[in-house]
Each structure stands twice: as structure tokens, then as C-alpha cells.
Short mmCIF file of C-alpha atoms and ligand atoms in Angstrom, two decimals:
data_model
loop_
_atom_site.label_atom_id
_atom_site.label_comp_id
_atom_site.label_asym_id
_atom_site.label_seq_id
_atom_site.Cartn_x
_atom_site.Cartn_y
_atom_site.Cartn_z
CA UNK A 7 0.78 66.39 -64.62
CA UNK A 8 -1.26 63.56 -63.00
CA UNK A 9 2.12 61.85 -62.22
CA UNK A 10 1.08 58.58 -63.94
CA UNK A 11 -2.21 58.31 -62.20
CA UNK A 12 -5.63 58.19 -64.06
CA UNK A 13 -7.04 60.97 -62.12
CA UNK A 14 -6.04 63.80 -59.91
CA UNK A 15 -8.11 62.42 -57.06
CA UNK A 16 -6.25 59.18 -56.97
CA UNK A 17 -2.94 61.03 -57.18
CA UNK A 18 -3.90 63.24 -54.24
CA UNK A 19 -5.06 60.26 -52.26
CA UNK A 20 -1.78 58.72 -52.66
CA UNK A 21 0.17 62.02 -51.90
CA UNK A 22 -1.27 61.85 -48.31
CA UNK A 23 1.74 60.39 -46.42
CA UNK A 24 3.87 63.07 -47.97
CA UNK A 25 1.31 65.87 -47.42
CA UNK A 26 0.89 65.07 -43.88
CA UNK A 27 4.67 64.97 -43.34
CA UNK A 28 4.96 68.29 -45.06
CA UNK A 29 2.24 69.63 -42.78
CA UNK A 30 4.11 68.71 -39.54
CA UNK A 31 7.73 68.94 -40.64
CA UNK A 32 9.34 72.06 -39.52
CA UNK A 33 6.68 72.50 -36.78
CA UNK A 34 7.20 69.43 -34.84
CA UNK A 35 10.47 69.62 -33.06
CA UNK A 36 10.41 66.26 -31.22
CA UNK A 37 14.02 66.64 -29.87
CA UNK A 38 13.24 69.89 -28.23
CA UNK A 39 9.84 68.76 -27.18
CA UNK A 40 7.93 71.61 -28.80
CA UNK A 41 5.65 72.40 -31.72
CA UNK A 42 6.26 75.60 -33.44
CA UNK A 43 3.44 77.41 -35.15
CA UNK A 44 4.33 81.06 -35.63
CA UNK A 45 0.63 82.19 -35.89
CA UNK A 46 -0.12 80.56 -32.56
CA UNK A 47 3.20 81.52 -30.71
CA UNK A 48 2.56 85.18 -31.62
CA UNK A 49 -0.85 85.11 -29.99
CA UNK A 50 -0.50 82.49 -27.37
CA UNK A 51 -2.20 84.53 -24.59
CA UNK A 52 -5.41 84.81 -26.75
CA UNK A 53 -5.34 80.99 -27.17
CA UNK A 54 -4.76 80.29 -23.53
CA UNK A 55 -7.39 82.74 -22.21
CA UNK A 56 -10.06 81.73 -24.75
CA UNK A 57 -13.37 80.59 -23.30
CA UNK A 58 -14.14 78.52 -26.30
CA UNK A 59 -13.30 77.79 -29.87
CA UNK A 60 -15.83 78.24 -32.63
CA UNK A 61 -14.95 76.44 -35.88
CA UNK A 62 -16.65 77.55 -38.99
CA UNK A 63 -16.25 75.82 -42.42
CA UNK A 64 -18.16 73.99 -45.29
CA UNK A 65 -18.19 70.57 -46.68
CA UNK A 66 -15.19 68.40 -46.04
CA UNK A 67 -13.52 71.19 -44.11
CA UNK A 68 -16.58 71.20 -41.77
CA UNK A 69 -15.87 67.51 -41.25
CA UNK A 70 -12.26 68.15 -40.43
CA UNK A 71 -13.79 70.72 -37.87
CA UNK A 72 -15.79 68.04 -36.29
CA UNK A 73 -12.75 65.84 -35.79
CA UNK A 74 -11.02 68.89 -34.29
CA UNK A 75 -13.93 69.36 -31.89
CA UNK A 76 -13.12 65.89 -30.46
CA UNK A 77 -9.41 66.49 -30.36
CA UNK A 78 -9.50 69.90 -28.82
CA UNK A 79 -12.06 68.87 -25.93
CA UNK A 80 -10.41 65.54 -25.33
CA UNK A 81 -6.73 66.49 -25.55
CA UNK A 82 -6.70 70.30 -24.64
CA UNK A 83 -9.90 70.46 -22.61
CA UNK A 84 -11.16 73.43 -24.55
CA UNK A 85 -14.85 73.75 -25.32
CA UNK A 86 -15.55 73.66 -29.05
CA UNK A 87 -18.47 74.44 -31.29
CA UNK A 88 -18.39 73.53 -34.99
CA UNK A 89 -20.62 75.50 -37.28
CA UNK A 90 -21.64 75.42 -40.95
CA UNK A 91 -20.23 78.86 -42.07
CA UNK A 92 -23.49 79.45 -43.98
CA UNK A 93 -25.60 78.95 -40.81
CA UNK A 94 -23.33 80.86 -38.48
CA UNK A 95 -23.19 84.03 -40.57
CA UNK A 96 -27.07 84.38 -40.75
CA UNK A 97 -28.16 83.35 -37.25
CA UNK A 98 -27.00 86.34 -35.06
CA UNK A 99 -24.47 84.19 -33.17
CA UNK A 100 -23.26 85.04 -29.72
CA UNK A 101 -19.57 85.84 -30.13
CA UNK A 102 -17.30 87.82 -27.77
CA UNK A 103 -13.75 88.94 -27.64
CA UNK A 104 -13.02 85.75 -25.43
CA UNK A 105 -13.92 83.51 -28.34
CA UNK A 106 -11.45 82.19 -30.95
CA UNK A 107 -12.95 81.50 -34.31
CA UNK A 108 -11.00 78.97 -36.55
CA UNK A 109 -12.03 79.08 -40.13
CA UNK A 110 -11.00 75.95 -42.01
CA UNK A 111 -10.82 76.08 -45.90
CA UNK A 112 -8.74 74.32 -48.47
CA UNK A 113 -9.34 76.94 -51.19
CA UNK A 114 -9.39 79.94 -48.70
CA UNK A 115 -12.07 81.33 -51.16
CA UNK A 116 -15.38 79.81 -49.95
CA UNK A 117 -17.83 82.71 -49.78
CA UNK A 118 -19.74 81.60 -46.72
CA UNK A 119 -16.66 80.96 -44.65
CA UNK A 120 -15.34 84.29 -45.76
CA UNK A 121 -18.59 85.96 -44.64
CA UNK A 122 -18.49 84.16 -41.29
CA UNK A 123 -14.99 85.37 -40.62
CA UNK A 124 -16.00 89.12 -41.34
CA UNK A 125 -18.81 88.73 -38.98
CA UNK A 126 -16.61 87.15 -36.33
CA UNK A 127 -14.11 89.91 -36.49
CA UNK A 128 -16.79 92.63 -36.31
CA UNK A 129 -17.87 91.12 -33.09
CA UNK A 130 -14.43 91.20 -31.64
CA UNK A 131 -13.45 87.51 -31.99
CA UNK A 132 -9.86 86.56 -32.77
CA UNK A 133 -9.97 84.66 -36.07
CA UNK A 134 -7.51 81.95 -36.98
CA UNK A 135 -7.31 80.49 -40.41
CA UNK A 136 -6.37 76.93 -41.53
CA UNK A 137 -6.11 77.10 -45.28
CA UNK A 138 -4.36 75.25 -48.02
CA UNK A 139 -3.96 77.85 -50.70
CA UNK A 140 -1.30 80.48 -49.82
CA UNK A 141 -2.42 84.07 -50.06
CA UNK A 142 -6.04 83.19 -50.49
CA UNK A 143 -8.79 85.54 -49.34
CA UNK A 144 -9.40 83.65 -46.02
CA UNK A 145 -5.65 83.55 -45.35
CA UNK A 146 -5.66 87.32 -45.73
CA UNK A 147 -8.77 88.16 -43.87
CA UNK A 148 -7.87 86.13 -40.63
CA UNK A 149 -5.81 87.55 -37.77
CA UNK A 150 -3.47 84.69 -37.81
CA UNK A 151 -3.26 81.18 -39.18
CA UNK A 152 -1.47 78.06 -40.29
CA UNK A 153 -1.29 76.65 -43.66
CA UNK A 154 -1.79 73.02 -44.29
CA UNK A 155 1.07 72.74 -46.97
CA UNK A 156 -0.77 69.86 -48.70
CA UNK A 157 0.20 71.10 -52.21
CA UNK A 158 -2.31 71.96 -54.90
CA UNK A 159 -5.47 69.96 -54.71
CA UNK A 160 -7.10 69.73 -58.22
CA UNK A 161 -9.78 67.03 -57.86
CA UNK A 162 -13.12 68.57 -56.71
CA UNK A 163 -13.37 65.89 -54.10
CA UNK A 164 -11.20 66.96 -51.20
CA UNK A 165 -8.87 64.37 -49.92
CA UNK A 166 -5.32 65.42 -48.96
CA UNK A 167 -6.70 68.79 -47.63
CA UNK A 168 -8.93 66.91 -45.18
CA UNK A 169 -6.10 64.80 -43.62
CA UNK A 170 -3.71 67.82 -43.52
CA UNK A 171 -6.28 69.95 -41.88
CA UNK A 172 -6.71 67.40 -39.23
CA UNK A 173 -2.86 67.23 -38.86
CA UNK A 174 -2.55 71.06 -38.33
CA UNK A 175 -5.50 71.14 -35.93
CA UNK A 176 -3.96 68.09 -33.98
CA UNK A 177 -0.70 70.13 -33.80
CA UNK A 178 -2.52 73.24 -32.39
CA UNK A 179 -4.45 71.01 -29.87
CA UNK A 180 -1.19 69.18 -28.69
CA UNK A 181 0.45 72.62 -28.44
CA UNK A 182 -2.30 74.13 -26.35
CA UNK A 183 -2.63 70.95 -24.22
CA UNK A 184 1.03 71.29 -23.42
CA UNK A 185 0.86 75.06 -22.84
CA UNK A 186 -2.18 74.82 -20.54
CA UNK A 187 -0.44 72.06 -18.52
CA UNK A 188 -3.13 69.57 -19.42
CA UNK A 189 -0.61 67.22 -20.92
CA UNK A 190 2.44 65.88 -19.03
CA UNK A 191 5.76 66.03 -20.72
CA UNK A 192 5.70 62.31 -21.37
CA UNK A 193 2.26 62.12 -22.78
CA UNK A 194 3.20 65.09 -25.13
CA UNK A 195 6.25 63.23 -26.31
CA UNK A 196 4.24 59.95 -26.92
CA UNK A 197 1.99 62.05 -29.19
CA UNK A 198 4.80 63.66 -31.02
CA UNK A 199 6.45 60.26 -31.61
CA UNK A 200 3.20 58.69 -32.81
CA UNK A 201 2.53 61.63 -35.20
CA UNK A 202 5.88 60.83 -36.68
CA UNK A 203 4.65 57.34 -37.46
CA UNK A 204 1.50 58.55 -39.21
CA UNK A 205 2.87 58.89 -42.75
CA UNK A 206 4.20 55.30 -42.79
CA UNK A 207 0.80 54.05 -41.29
CA UNK A 208 -1.13 56.04 -44.04
CA UNK A 209 1.09 54.31 -46.55
CA UNK A 210 -0.02 50.96 -45.13
CA UNK A 211 -3.61 52.13 -45.18
CA UNK A 212 -3.18 52.78 -48.91
CA UNK A 213 -2.11 49.19 -49.40
CA UNK A 214 -5.88 48.26 -48.83
CA UNK A 215 -6.39 49.61 -52.54
CA UNK A 216 -6.59 46.22 -54.26
CA UNK A 217 -8.92 44.87 -51.69
CA UNK A 218 -11.12 48.08 -51.71
CA UNK A 219 -11.38 47.91 -55.55
CA UNK A 220 -12.82 44.33 -55.22
CA UNK A 221 -15.31 45.60 -52.75
CA UNK A 222 -16.20 48.52 -55.04
CA UNK A 223 -16.86 45.85 -57.79
CA UNK A 224 -19.66 44.29 -55.59
CA UNK A 225 -21.38 47.49 -54.62
CA UNK A 226 -20.95 49.75 -57.60
CA UNK A 227 -24.59 49.47 -58.68
CA UNK A 228 -26.06 50.17 -55.26
CA UNK A 229 -28.46 52.99 -55.06
CA UNK A 230 -27.96 53.83 -51.40
CA UNK A 231 -25.15 53.45 -48.81
CA UNK A 232 -24.88 54.13 -45.03
CA UNK A 233 -21.76 55.03 -43.21
CA UNK A 234 -21.46 54.68 -39.44
CA UNK A 235 -18.85 55.51 -36.82
CA UNK A 236 -18.61 56.57 -33.31
CA UNK A 237 -16.48 59.19 -31.47
CA UNK A 238 -13.56 60.25 -33.63
CA UNK A 239 -14.77 58.09 -36.46
CA UNK A 240 -18.19 59.66 -36.54
CA UNK A 241 -16.99 62.59 -38.68
CA UNK A 242 -15.11 60.01 -40.92
CA UNK A 243 -18.45 58.40 -41.60
CA UNK A 244 -19.90 61.64 -42.67
CA UNK A 245 -16.79 62.19 -44.79
CA UNK A 246 -17.00 58.79 -46.40
CA UNK A 247 -20.52 59.38 -47.46
CA UNK A 248 -19.99 62.89 -48.81
CA UNK A 249 -17.15 61.53 -50.92
CA UNK A 250 -19.28 58.66 -52.44
CA UNK A 251 -22.22 60.91 -53.07
CA UNK A 252 -20.26 63.69 -54.81
CA UNK A 253 -18.22 61.65 -57.23
CA UNK A 254 -20.41 58.56 -57.80
CA UNK A 255 -23.91 59.98 -57.38
CA UNK A 256 -25.04 57.13 -55.13
CA UNK A 257 -27.18 58.38 -52.22
CA UNK A 258 -25.14 58.02 -49.07
CA UNK A 259 -25.64 59.06 -45.51
CA UNK A 260 -23.28 59.25 -42.58
CA UNK A 261 -24.55 58.80 -39.05
CA UNK A 262 -23.19 58.32 -35.53
CA UNK A 263 -23.63 54.52 -35.22
CA UNK A 264 -25.91 54.79 -32.20
CA UNK A 265 -28.19 57.01 -34.00
CA UNK A 266 -29.19 54.21 -36.26
CA UNK A 267 -31.93 52.84 -34.01
CA UNK A 268 -33.46 56.40 -33.99
CA UNK A 269 -34.52 56.06 -37.73
CA UNK A 270 -32.01 54.84 -40.37
CA UNK A 271 -32.24 51.20 -39.19
CA UNK A 272 -35.47 51.16 -40.91
CA UNK A 273 -33.75 51.37 -44.32
CA UNK A 274 -31.61 48.32 -43.69
CA UNK A 275 -32.29 45.15 -45.77
CA UNK A 276 -30.10 42.87 -48.01
CA UNK A 277 -29.81 45.54 -50.46
CA UNK A 278 -28.32 48.17 -48.18
CA UNK A 279 -24.47 48.19 -47.98
CA UNK A 280 -23.35 49.68 -44.57
CA UNK A 281 -19.83 50.88 -44.08
CA UNK A 282 -18.99 50.74 -40.42
CA UNK A 283 -15.74 52.08 -39.01
CA UNK A 284 -15.01 49.69 -36.10
CA UNK A 285 -11.45 50.29 -34.95
CA UNK A 286 -10.39 48.81 -31.67
CA UNK A 287 -10.09 52.06 -29.44
CA UNK A 288 -13.01 54.02 -28.18
CA UNK A 289 -16.49 52.51 -28.06
CA UNK A 290 -15.34 49.39 -29.94
CA UNK A 291 -17.87 47.07 -28.16
CA UNK A 292 -20.62 49.40 -28.81
CA UNK A 293 -19.80 49.55 -32.53
CA UNK A 294 -19.74 45.68 -32.63
CA UNK A 295 -23.28 45.48 -31.28
CA UNK A 296 -24.39 48.03 -33.92
CA UNK A 297 -22.81 45.72 -36.48
CA UNK A 298 -24.79 42.76 -34.99
CA UNK A 299 -27.96 44.86 -35.33
CA UNK A 300 -27.26 45.42 -38.95
CA UNK A 301 -26.38 41.78 -39.62
CA UNK A 302 -29.57 40.52 -38.10
CA UNK A 303 -31.48 42.70 -40.67
CA UNK A 304 -29.36 41.33 -43.54
CA UNK A 305 -27.50 44.59 -44.33
CA UNK A 306 -24.23 44.11 -46.11
CA UNK A 307 -21.29 45.15 -43.77
CA UNK A 308 -18.17 46.67 -44.97
CA UNK A 309 -16.02 47.24 -41.86
CA UNK A 310 -12.88 49.25 -41.43
CA UNK A 311 -11.05 47.61 -38.43
CA UNK A 312 -7.71 47.62 -36.78
CA UNK A 313 -5.16 45.30 -38.00
CA UNK A 314 -5.46 41.75 -36.46
CA UNK A 315 -9.15 42.37 -35.50
CA UNK A 316 -10.97 39.02 -35.28
CA UNK A 317 -14.45 39.83 -33.74
CA UNK A 318 -15.73 41.95 -36.61
CA UNK A 319 -14.22 39.58 -39.24
CA UNK A 320 -16.73 36.95 -38.08
CA UNK A 321 -19.67 39.41 -38.59
CA UNK A 322 -18.84 41.52 -41.58
CA UNK A 323 -19.15 40.64 -45.28
CA UNK A 324 -15.94 42.56 -45.97
CA UNK A 325 -13.18 43.71 -43.67
CA UNK A 326 -10.55 46.36 -44.41
CA UNK A 327 -7.66 46.64 -41.93
CA UNK A 328 -5.76 49.82 -41.07
CA UNK A 329 -2.91 50.14 -38.71
CA UNK A 330 -3.37 50.80 -34.96
CA UNK A 331 -2.84 54.20 -33.73
CA UNK A 332 -3.99 56.49 -30.87
CA UNK A 333 -7.78 56.95 -30.92
CA UNK A 334 -7.42 60.61 -31.72
CA UNK A 335 -5.12 60.02 -34.70
CA UNK A 336 -7.32 57.32 -36.16
CA UNK A 337 -9.37 59.39 -38.60
CA UNK A 338 -6.09 60.01 -40.61
CA UNK A 339 -6.10 56.25 -41.25
CA UNK A 340 -9.74 55.20 -41.45
CA UNK A 341 -10.53 57.86 -44.02
CA UNK A 342 -8.09 56.38 -46.47
CA UNK A 343 -10.06 53.19 -47.55
CA UNK A 344 -13.18 55.29 -47.70
CA UNK A 345 -11.62 57.63 -50.20
CA UNK A 346 -10.41 54.81 -52.26
CA UNK A 347 -13.88 53.05 -52.18
CA UNK A 348 -15.64 56.26 -53.42
CA UNK A 349 -13.02 56.66 -56.05
CA UNK A 350 -13.24 53.02 -57.45
CA UNK A 351 -16.98 53.05 -57.43
CA UNK A 352 -17.06 56.35 -59.43
CA UNK A 353 -14.48 55.06 -61.94
CA UNK A 354 -16.51 51.91 -62.41
CA UNK A 355 -19.73 53.94 -62.99
CA UNK A 356 -18.03 55.99 -65.52
CA UNK A 357 -18.33 59.21 -63.63
CA UNK A 358 -16.16 62.22 -64.07
CA UNK A 359 -14.21 61.65 -60.87
CA UNK A 360 -12.16 64.90 -60.81
CA UNK A 361 -14.99 67.17 -62.06
CA UNK A 362 -18.24 65.74 -60.78
CA UNK A 363 -21.42 67.26 -62.25
CA UNK A 364 -22.91 70.49 -60.63
CA UNK A 365 -19.87 71.08 -58.42
CA UNK A 366 -16.97 73.62 -58.46
CA UNK A 367 -13.68 73.27 -56.72
CA UNK A 368 -14.25 76.43 -54.77
CA UNK A 369 -17.74 77.73 -53.99
CA UNK A 370 -17.17 81.40 -54.29
CA UNK A 371 -20.85 82.37 -54.33
CA UNK A 372 -23.33 81.54 -51.39
O1 M6R B 30 -12.17 75.24 -50.12
P1 M6R B 30 -12.96 74.76 -48.92
O2 M6R B 30 -12.33 73.86 -47.97
O3 M6R B 30 -13.61 75.94 -48.13
O4 M6R B 30 -14.19 74.09 -49.49
C1 M6R B 30 -15.41 73.62 -48.75
C2 M6R B 30 -16.32 72.73 -49.47
O5 M6R B 30 -16.85 73.39 -50.65
C3 M6R B 30 -15.53 71.27 -49.92
O6 M6R B 30 -14.86 70.78 -48.83
C4 M6R B 30 -16.51 70.41 -50.71
O7 M6R B 30 -17.46 70.06 -49.78
C5 M6R B 30 -15.62 69.36 -51.35
N1 M6R B 30 -16.12 69.18 -52.75
C6 M6R B 30 -15.76 68.02 -50.71
O8 M6R B 30 -15.12 67.06 -51.28
#
């Protein structure tokens, strides 16, 4: 049932090219120049008239929501707020019938997310679900939705759910950008074409596995690790850190790279590995200066860069290359080596990768 892999997590990491394809296939009609999403098409006026989108989720799904915030604002010019479902439900939020609430949940059973949806519905918001498990509670409670079609995710650490959530939300943002007239036909087509390239590029990102395993060997006994990124790669840093802590029990923190000098830089010395996502689009030069700051304090730098990068190669202790793509699609690639890194470190430490201590696959109590 693990398809020849040692763990479900590794199997699910490797399923991502296929899972992403399954998520957009049938929706993306490149030849007709449209994206079909029944749950959106049936409610298109609501989406086009919305004042803002509020995203509610927990854990990795919340990280996908953060990526979506960048996508919706950047591509579709719709204001977005991203909330932990657990905070949203208890803080008397201002919600109106001009708001769209998007709930993201792999399992569709997360108690806090379900409660947040119920609250939003009571206050008159239109609630849209992005779930993986078909017929789950959240899928049933929402007014409309779109499934991720990732297939069953068994490993407690979420992997393919994350990348397929981002894929669905990208489709939604592109569709709205087109409908709102924010996107020209040609820009829309460029995006559709690039989306179709993503599974093959994820496949290439997976080929970093052997290199990543050697890096894991070097840092497996670390007690702390920092993850830094900017822009679209900031939520990827958070997700990389969450993966490492939940399955290897190494303390890890994700930060926007620029926040480093507001505190975490004090932690850096020769024992601190710092994973920096430094792809070539969006704030590249700024991330390079952050890398220099880490280096001058003797931190160990593991950099995720775009293929062919030379600047970071000269500075970093380890360089992991992923293919180039549009800035907004980069999280789909940069997240892959970070999943592999946490996986290998956890295996080397003898941890129970698929069922980490104290954790459940779906958190059905608050
Ligand atoms: O099923 P959900 O997406 O609602 O689950 C949310 C979180 O519990 C989940 O993402 C959790 O953080 C994972 N273990 C992360 O790998």
C-alpha cells in the first residue's frame, strides 16, 4: 500500500506531480482559454462583488492560505485576510454578507475550522471550502467549494495536500483575475501554459532528493533550525519549519527573512543551520543580503535557489536548485526540497515519520 516507499510521507511527496495534475486537469481548458470550477461558476456574482476574502484554516492549510493571500492580492487584486480558525472563531470578528470566507482543510474535519465556518455563515458570509476528503464535514457545511483531488493523504505530515491546495487557490485567483478584467487574455494564457509545466518542474525538484539526503546527514543532530523566505516564499519557510518540527522534533522557526534583524539574528552562530529560500524572482537581492548577514555570523546556510544561480552558490554552505517559474508559482517548487529535508532528517533520527508523537491526522477536538 506504500507503493514500494518506506513511508506514506515519502510516497505522498513523490505523488505531487500527479496530484497537482489531477487538481487542475478538467478545470484548466487552455484551448478554450477558460478555467472551469463549478462551485465558482455558480456563484460568480458573489465572488466578483466581494469586498474581501477571509481565509480560515489551521496548520499547513493555514500556510497554503498565506500563499493564497499573496496570489489573490497580486493577481486578482482582491483584499485578503488569513486567520487561524481557532482565533477567528473566538474573537468576535467583523464579517458581513459582502465577505467571502474560504475554509481550507485537507481532512475537512478540523474542529476549529468547522466552527469558524458556522460562525461566518451565521453572520451572512458566503463560505467556500477547499477540502481534500470528499463528503467531509467541512465540504458539507460550506455553501460551495472545490476539491483538491490529491488522493488520500495518510502521513500525518501534510505534503501533497499543501501543494494541491495552492493549485486550487491559484486556479481560483486566475479565474477571478480574468473575470474581473485585471488580467489580459495574453497574461491569462501565459499562466495557463506555465501551470501545465508545473508537474514536470515538480518532478525535477524531486530529483534533488539525493543531494537533500546528504544535507540531512550533516544537520540531523541539530537542535534548532531557522527557515527564512520573503514574499511568496515566506509561507514556504513557515511550512518547512513546521514539517521539520512535527516529524523530527527539532525546534524550528520560520520567519520572513527581513524580520531576522528584529530578534532571531541573535540566535545565529556556527551551530545554527539556516534554510533560506532565495529564488531569483521577487526580492532576490534583499534575500542575498540576508544570507550575507547570516554568513558573517557564521550560521550554516542551506539555500534553495533557481537553477543556474551563481551568486548564492558562493555564499551558501549547500545549494539546492529548483527550476525557474513565475514568482507566484514558486511555492509549488521550493516546498519540495524542504519536505524531503524534514523527511530524511526524521528517518535518520529514528522517528516515526508517518505517525509523529502527540499528533493526529485530523484534529477533531479544539
Ligand atoms: O485537515 P486539515 O487541513 O484541516 O488539518 C490542519 C492541520 O491540522 C494540519 O495541516 C497539520 O498542521 C499537519 N499535521 C501539518 O503537517
